[in-house]
Amino acid sequence: MSEVKSQGIDRRQLLQRVGLTALIAGPGISMLSACATGGSTNSTSTVKSNTGNAANPFGVKAGAPLDVVIFKGGYSDDYATQSHEVLYVKAFPGAKVTHEGIVAIGKTLQPRFTGGTQIPDVIDNSGTDLMDNAALVAAGQMQDLTQFWAAPSVDDPKVTVKDSVLAGAMESGVLAGKPYLMNYVATTYGLWYNQALFDSNGWTAPKTFDEFKALCEKIKAKGITPFAYAGKNASYYMYWLIEMTAAKLGGNQVLLDIDNLKDGAWTADPVKKAAAAWAEICQKYSDKSYLGLIHTQVQTLQDQDKVAFYPSGDWLENEMKKIAPATFKYTIAALPDVGGDQMAYPAIRVAPGEAFFVGAKGANPAGGMEYLRRMLSKEGAQGFFQKAGGMTVVKGALEGLQLSAGATSVVAAQKAAGAGIITDSRFENWYKQLETELRTQTNLLCYGGGTADAFCTNMQKAADKIKADSSITKQTR
Amino acid sequence: MRQGKYPFIFGFLAAPVTLYVVFVIWPYIQAFQISLTNWNGFSAPKYIGLDNFKNLFSDDNFVAAVEHHVVMLIALPLVTVMIALFFSFLLNLGGKLQGGQLRGVRGANLYKVIFFLPQVLAVAIVGVLFQTIYQKGDGTNVPDGVINGLLHAVHLPTIGFITNPAVALWSMIGVMVWQAVGFYVVLFSAGMASIPKDLFEAAALDGAGRFTLFFKVTLPLLWDTLQVGWIYLGVAAFDGFAIVQVLSIDNGGPNHSTTVLPLEIYRNAFTYSKFGYASAMGVVLFFMTLTFAALTMRVTRRDSIEF
């Protein structure tokens, strides 16, 4: 719904489509592989193994130039020119950083990768014209980031880069078994409420579904709708909740199984329980009239304290900035436990995105990794937050900063969750047909008098249909 | 002159026919060709025979869409034509007999403008408009829309116009009728204006009432116009894409209760990247529209009345 979300979908969608490509990226891919096999490019620079020097773990040569390409989209590229590149130059005073902020990443860079000239060191491979990651890996164009993640972090040499980011952030960049991508931006999902309203009534966010239902009764008694989502155009906000609760109950494997179209993934017990739990909430503590509303209508009702809980990602506060009254304190809540949860409260979903990679055949891959390492410093993450308005995968990067109510609550929720990070669901973009059916079934379940059993059976049927359809390219994770 | 006839005609026709072939006929032929493949928009298409067409029949959404078109095909022309005929009759012949002349009701021209107004509104605006007109409240926090507000005021049960799957399709048809009536009022008015007034006056003097005037005089003389209107509306009933897209829940919901073929085609092609399958739907839609037009022409054929 927000710009951030829609961009994410487009990018991932394109990622998927470009993956199938023969027509558009096809020639590029074959040329890429031709280069890789033909050996027309001579990679002169190699990365020395970890030097053990915390200030320069990859052994960047002093004064070596660095070529950075940033996708100039919703986040623009000020965060690079005014923060990250400045940080890099400060650490390596003689280095000359060449910056390119471009929209059409693929059109600009594909010829350079295929030609083997002017290959950048750091690439923000995003936007609607991004390059096919799998093809780049196959062509040996991406630097393996294993030693990057194992290197000491900028802020604390005792902590590795991997441990300085949120759980699951490194894994989200694994391609063909190795970490090639560094996903930088983190989007957090949960239930949103108005802290001011809750404080004035003495309510607290629930930790279990029993508490949730008890609280809903109290909220209802006040004439406020306890929970609602917009059925007309944003039923996917609702199925995120079902996905998250299923993952809490049965672990992230439940969502991986669904993504991998595993037999019986939808009829698994955690999914059924999650669907039943949310169906009860919708049917008892929401109203069918919300089925006919769009997201801005429901969000506005929440801003007027007519709806207590609303599911969304962390763009919500920014999206409603002009409508929500000044007294409204957006706060994110982790989902309550159904009972017997493997990922107990306060586990939360954080989806990493905006992938960066280092050009393996560029002039300065060590510098590229060093640049990524600086990006993942707290200072780099704060620079991104200030210039681009997005939160990053860097743990606790925004602590101590003066933040909005919503952002503060997101930072706190991430910290409280610790290792309890619910993974994202990729089938939503891989198999749009399944996603469309999920919207229909979610609306049926929540506002159409459906049952959890019917929900699971119908979804399994739809998933089986996708699996059996040979015209759809299958993906796994 | 006789010799130069063909080059002359050819010279005039060359440009439009070329444009028509390139931009209309050729895409049609291509759609037929693509419908026999599993093309996903990216990789080279592979011919799979009639598989796409076979799969259509086991596709619940496609079957639902066809059923909706059958309902729309009957309801949309029938309701629209009846309302439009009634209004245009009133506007042209509904007034008093003045000085031996039949006139329309007072302010007929103003009404014509008012009736025509929905026709010039963009469908997106109409969709947003009806979103608030149709809205059903929950009695506390969600307000009722215009219609439900009135129902509520007279203590009648409110209706989930777009949320109730049993009603949703009729709500879509309602909007389409509302939008179409104005145009057909004008069309039929023009038709009635071309009927010589003395025919009406003669009938009126012979003691024909309004009822007789309408059914025995107006309707037979208006038959050709009616036939054209009916076909236009039938073709419109095979569309409905825009209004369903902007007004219905989840694009064709709830639970596929309002989905239409153009929407399914759009979704399969541009969301699911199944261009072959979508083309197969397009081909079926093409033949359905063609059959409808031919049938209507055939069934409604009458000797035209000369006057």
mmCIF file of C-alpha atoms in Angstrom, chain A residues 3-181:
data_model
loop_
_atom_site.group_PDB
_atom_site.id
_atom_site.type_symbol
_atom_site.label_atom_id
_atom_site.label_comp_id
_atom_site.label_asym_id
_atom_site.label_seq_id
_atom_site.Cartn_x
_atom_site.Cartn_y
_atom_site.Cartn_z
ATOM 1 C CA GLU A 3 5.332 3.311 -1.579
ATOM 2 C CA VAL A 4 7.827 1.117 0.166
ATOM 3 C CA LYS A 5 5.613 -1.927 0.053
ATOM 4 C CA SER A 6 4.571 -1.547 -3.536
ATOM 5 C CA GLN A 7 8.139 -1.036 -4.553
ATOM 6 C CA GLY A 8 9.116 -4.176 -2.735
ATOM 7 C CA ILE A 9 6.516 -6.162 -4.586
ATOM 8 C CA ASP A 10 7.489 -4.767 -7.947
ATOM 9 C CA ARG A 11 11.090 -5.501 -7.392
ATOM 10 C CA ARG A 12 10.519 -9.003 -6.203
ATOM 11 C CA GLN A 13 7.984 -9.600 -8.879
ATOM 12 C CA LEU A 14 10.481 -8.480 -11.420
ATOM 13 C CA LEU A 15 13.137 -10.574 -9.858
ATOM 14 C CA GLN A 16 10.868 -13.513 -10.399
ATOM 15 C CA ARG A 17 9.914 -12.529 -13.914
ATOM 16 C CA VAL A 18 13.384 -11.644 -14.969
ATOM 17 C CA GLY A 19 14.283 -15.052 -13.657
ATOM 18 C CA LEU A 20 12.131 -16.548 -16.389
ATOM 19 C CA THR A 21 13.485 -14.224 -18.944
ATOM 20 C CA ALA A 22 14.790 -15.199 -22.273
ATOM 21 C CA LEU A 23 13.382 -12.326 -24.222
ATOM 22 C CA ILE A 24 14.634 -9.407 -22.187
ATOM 23 C CA ALA A 25 17.599 -10.427 -20.142
ATOM 24 C CA GLY A 26 18.199 -13.553 -22.183
ATOM 25 C CA PRO A 27 20.893 -12.228 -24.448
ATOM 26 C CA GLY A 28 22.491 -10.571 -21.460
ATOM 27 C CA ILE A 29 22.552 -13.775 -19.477
ATOM 28 C CA SER A 30 24.081 -15.775 -22.251
ATOM 29 C CA MET A 31 26.657 -13.091 -22.806
ATOM 30 C CA LEU A 32 27.381 -13.011 -19.117
ATOM 31 C CA SER A 33 28.033 -16.706 -19.067
ATOM 32 C CA ALA A 34 29.994 -16.456 -22.267
ATOM 33 C CA CYS A 35 32.302 -14.032 -20.523
ATOM 34 C CA ALA A 36 32.592 -16.295 -17.554
ATOM 35 C CA THR A 37 33.510 -19.296 -19.608
ATOM 36 C CA GLY A 38 35.417 -17.520 -22.330
ATOM 37 C CA GLY A 39 37.666 -15.797 -19.845
ATOM 38 C CA SER A 40 37.612 -12.558 -21.772
ATOM 39 C CA THR A 41 37.928 -10.629 -18.544
ATOM 40 C CA ASN A 42 41.029 -10.844 -16.464
ATOM 41 C CA SER A 43 40.272 -10.390 -12.848
ATOM 42 C CA THR A 44 43.485 -8.851 -11.681
ATOM 43 C CA SER A 45 42.580 -8.109 -8.120
ATOM 44 C CA THR A 46 41.905 -10.874 -5.653
ATOM 45 C CA VAL A 47 40.728 -10.503 -2.108
ATOM 46 C CA LYS A 48 43.200 -11.533 0.515
ATOM 47 C CA SER A 49 41.803 -13.679 3.244
ATOM 48 C CA ASN A 50 40.795 -12.049 6.476
ATOM 49 C CA THR A 51 43.776 -10.060 7.663
ATOM 50 C CA GLY A 52 42.575 -10.039 11.235
ATOM 51 C CA ASN A 53 42.942 -6.280 11.272
ATOM 52 C CA ALA A 54 39.671 -4.971 12.668
ATOM 53 C CA ALA A 55 40.109 -1.587 10.970
ATOM 54 C CA ASN A 56 40.779 -3.129 7.568
ATOM 55 C CA PRO A 57 39.856 -6.827 7.661
ATOM 56 C CA PHE A 58 39.853 -7.311 3.883
ATOM 57 C CA GLY A 59 43.214 -5.618 3.290
ATOM 58 C CA VAL A 60 41.963 -2.709 1.191
ATOM 59 C CA LYS A 61 44.884 -1.009 -0.558
ATOM 60 C CA ALA A 62 45.299 2.575 0.562
ATOM 61 C CA GLY A 63 44.162 4.976 -2.113
ATOM 62 C CA ALA A 64 42.464 2.309 -4.254
ATOM 63 C CA PRO A 65 39.498 3.899 -6.019
ATOM 64 C CA LEU A 66 36.004 2.602 -5.337
ATOM 65 C CA ASP A 67 33.126 2.544 -7.829
ATOM 66 C CA VAL A 68 29.670 2.652 -6.216
ATOM 67 C CA VAL A 69 26.344 2.305 -8.072
ATOM 68 C CA ILE A 70 23.166 3.143 -6.178
ATOM 69 C CA PHE A 71 19.604 2.636 -7.400
ATOM 70 C CA LYS A 72 18.034 6.059 -7.303
ATOM 71 C CA GLY A 73 14.452 5.132 -6.417
ATOM 72 C CA GLY A 74 12.217 5.693 -3.402
ATOM 73 C CA TYR A 75 15.215 6.045 -1.091
ATOM 74 C CA SER A 76 17.093 8.290 -3.573
ATOM 75 C CA ASP A 77 20.899 8.189 -3.253
ATOM 76 C CA ASP A 78 21.658 10.921 -0.736
ATOM 77 C CA TYR A 79 22.255 8.250 1.898
ATOM 78 C CA ALA A 80 25.230 7.059 -0.141
ATOM 79 C CA THR A 81 26.748 10.372 -1.165
ATOM 80 C CA GLN A 82 26.180 12.119 2.156
ATOM 81 C CA SER A 83 26.714 9.253 4.565
ATOM 82 C CA HIS A 84 28.178 5.915 3.453
ATOM 83 C CA GLU A 85 30.703 7.256 0.960
ATOM 84 C CA VAL A 86 31.767 9.923 3.421
ATOM 85 C CA LEU A 87 32.327 7.223 6.053
ATOM 86 C CA TYR A 88 34.399 5.200 3.591
ATOM 87 C CA VAL A 89 36.598 8.127 2.588
ATOM 88 C CA LYS A 90 37.089 9.018 6.225
ATOM 89 C CA ALA A 91 38.454 5.508 6.840
ATOM 90 C CA PHE A 92 40.568 5.467 3.658
ATOM 91 C CA PRO A 93 41.557 9.081 3.122
ATOM 92 C CA GLY A 94 43.289 8.653 -0.222
ATOM 93 C CA ALA A 95 40.481 6.686 -1.846
ATOM 94 C CA LYS A 96 38.592 8.254 -4.695
ATOM 95 C CA VAL A 97 34.948 7.175 -4.676
ATOM 96 C CA THR A 98 33.123 7.276 -7.989
ATOM 97 C CA HIS A 99 29.392 7.528 -7.374
ATOM 98 C CA GLU A 100 26.627 6.767 -9.832
ATOM 99 C CA GLY A 101 22.985 7.151 -8.833
ATOM 100 C CA ILE A 102 20.876 5.573 -11.564
ATOM 101 C CA VAL A 103 17.328 4.359 -12.086
ATOM 102 C CA ALA A 104 17.778 1.794 -14.850
ATOM 103 C CA ILE A 105 20.351 -0.437 -13.172
ATOM 104 C CA GLY A 106 20.120 -3.246 -15.717
ATOM 105 C CA LYS A 107 20.282 -1.081 -18.837
ATOM 106 C CA THR A 108 23.341 0.732 -17.525
ATOM 107 C CA LEU A 109 25.268 -2.076 -15.915
ATOM 108 C CA GLN A 110 24.478 -5.150 -17.999
ATOM 109 C CA PRO A 111 26.703 -4.045 -20.904
ATOM 110 C CA ARG A 112 29.510 -3.259 -18.499
ATOM 111 C CA PHE A 113 29.330 -6.674 -16.858
ATOM 112 C CA THR A 114 29.177 -8.426 -20.200
ATOM 113 C CA GLY A 115 31.946 -6.287 -21.650
ATOM 114 C CA GLY A 116 34.122 -6.684 -18.580
ATOM 115 C CA THR A 117 34.951 -2.999 -18.422
ATOM 116 C CA GLN A 118 34.175 -0.510 -15.692
ATOM 117 C CA ILE A 119 32.647 -3.160 -13.439
ATOM 118 C CA PRO A 120 31.492 -1.415 -10.257
ATOM 119 C CA ASP A 121 32.616 -2.561 -6.834
ATOM 120 C CA VAL A 122 29.371 -1.949 -4.957
ATOM 121 C CA ILE A 123 26.019 -2.399 -6.663
ATOM 122 C CA ASP A 124 22.567 -1.682 -5.231
ATOM 123 C CA ASN A 125 20.709 -4.092 -7.497
ATOM 124 C CA SER A 126 17.174 -2.777 -7.079
ATOM 125 C CA GLY A 127 14.339 -1.132 -8.917
ATOM 126 C CA THR A 128 12.223 -2.382 -11.761
ATOM 127 C CA ASP A 129 15.210 -2.777 -14.062
ATOM 128 C CA LEU A 130 17.371 -4.846 -11.751
ATOM 129 C CA MET A 131 19.702 -7.540 -13.059
ATOM 130 C CA ASP A 132 18.984 -11.229 -12.631
ATOM 131 C CA ASN A 133 20.866 -12.248 -9.489
ATOM 132 C CA ALA A 134 20.994 -15.948 -10.359
ATOM 133 C CA ALA A 135 22.533 -15.184 -13.745
ATOM 134 C CA LEU A 136 25.138 -12.909 -12.159
ATOM 135 C CA VAL A 137 26.107 -15.653 -9.721
ATOM 136 C CA ALA A 138 26.308 -18.177 -12.551
ATOM 137 C CA ALA A 139 28.606 -15.815 -14.440
ATOM 138 C CA GLY A 140 30.871 -15.450 -11.424
ATOM 139 C CA GLN A 141 30.185 -11.734 -11.193
ATOM 140 C CA MET A 142 29.209 -11.706 -7.531
ATOM 141 C CA GLN A 143 31.716 -11.693 -4.722
ATOM 142 C CA ASP A 144 31.143 -14.463 -2.164
ATOM 143 C CA LEU A 145 30.412 -12.583 1.065
ATOM 144 C CA THR A 146 31.237 -15.439 3.475
ATOM 145 C CA GLN A 147 34.351 -13.720 4.814
ATOM 146 C CA PHE A 148 32.518 -10.399 4.898
ATOM 147 C CA TRP A 149 29.916 -11.755 7.328
ATOM 148 C CA ALA A 150 32.661 -13.396 9.417
ATOM 149 C CA ALA A 151 34.698 -10.181 9.666
ATOM 150 C CA PRO A 152 34.616 -8.038 12.783
ATOM 151 C CA SER A 153 31.968 -5.320 12.761
ATOM 152 C CA VAL A 154 32.920 -1.664 12.665
ATOM 153 C CA ASP A 155 31.334 -0.769 15.983
ATOM 154 C CA ASP A 156 32.617 -3.675 18.040
ATOM 155 C CA PRO A 157 35.577 -5.772 16.818
ATOM 156 C CA LYS A 158 34.497 -8.588 19.125
ATOM 157 C CA VAL A 159 31.190 -8.944 17.275
ATOM 158 C CA THR A 160 31.146 -10.267 13.718
ATOM 159 C CA VAL A 161 29.238 -8.449 10.995
ATOM 160 C CA LYS A 162 26.773 -11.338 10.961
ATOM 161 C CA ASP A 163 26.013 -10.911 14.643
ATOM 162 C CA SER A 164 25.614 -7.173 14.310
ATOM 163 C CA VAL A 165 22.550 -7.584 12.084
ATOM 164 C CA LEU A 166 19.097 -8.994 12.802
ATOM 165 C CA ALA A 167 18.629 -12.765 12.835
ATOM 166 C CA GLY A 168 17.920 -14.077 9.372
ATOM 167 C CA ALA A 169 19.347 -11.037 7.565
ATOM 168 C CA MET A 170 22.421 -12.867 6.289
ATOM 169 C CA GLU A 171 20.405 -15.967 5.314
ATOM 170 C CA SER A 172 18.058 -13.809 3.246
ATOM 171 C CA GLY A 173 20.961 -13.057 0.889
ATOM 172 C CA VAL A 174 21.950 -16.643 0.200
ATOM 173 C CA LEU A 175 21.913 -17.690 -3.436
ATOM 174 C CA ALA A 176 22.967 -21.120 -4.640
ATOM 175 C CA GLY A 177 24.115 -21.982 -1.114
ATOM 176 C CA LYS A 178 26.411 -19.012 -0.574
ATOM 177 C CA PRO A 179 25.812 -15.506 0.786
ATOM 178 C CA TYR A 180 26.169 -13.248 -2.239
ATOM 179 C CA LEU A 181 23.677 -10.510 -1.402
#
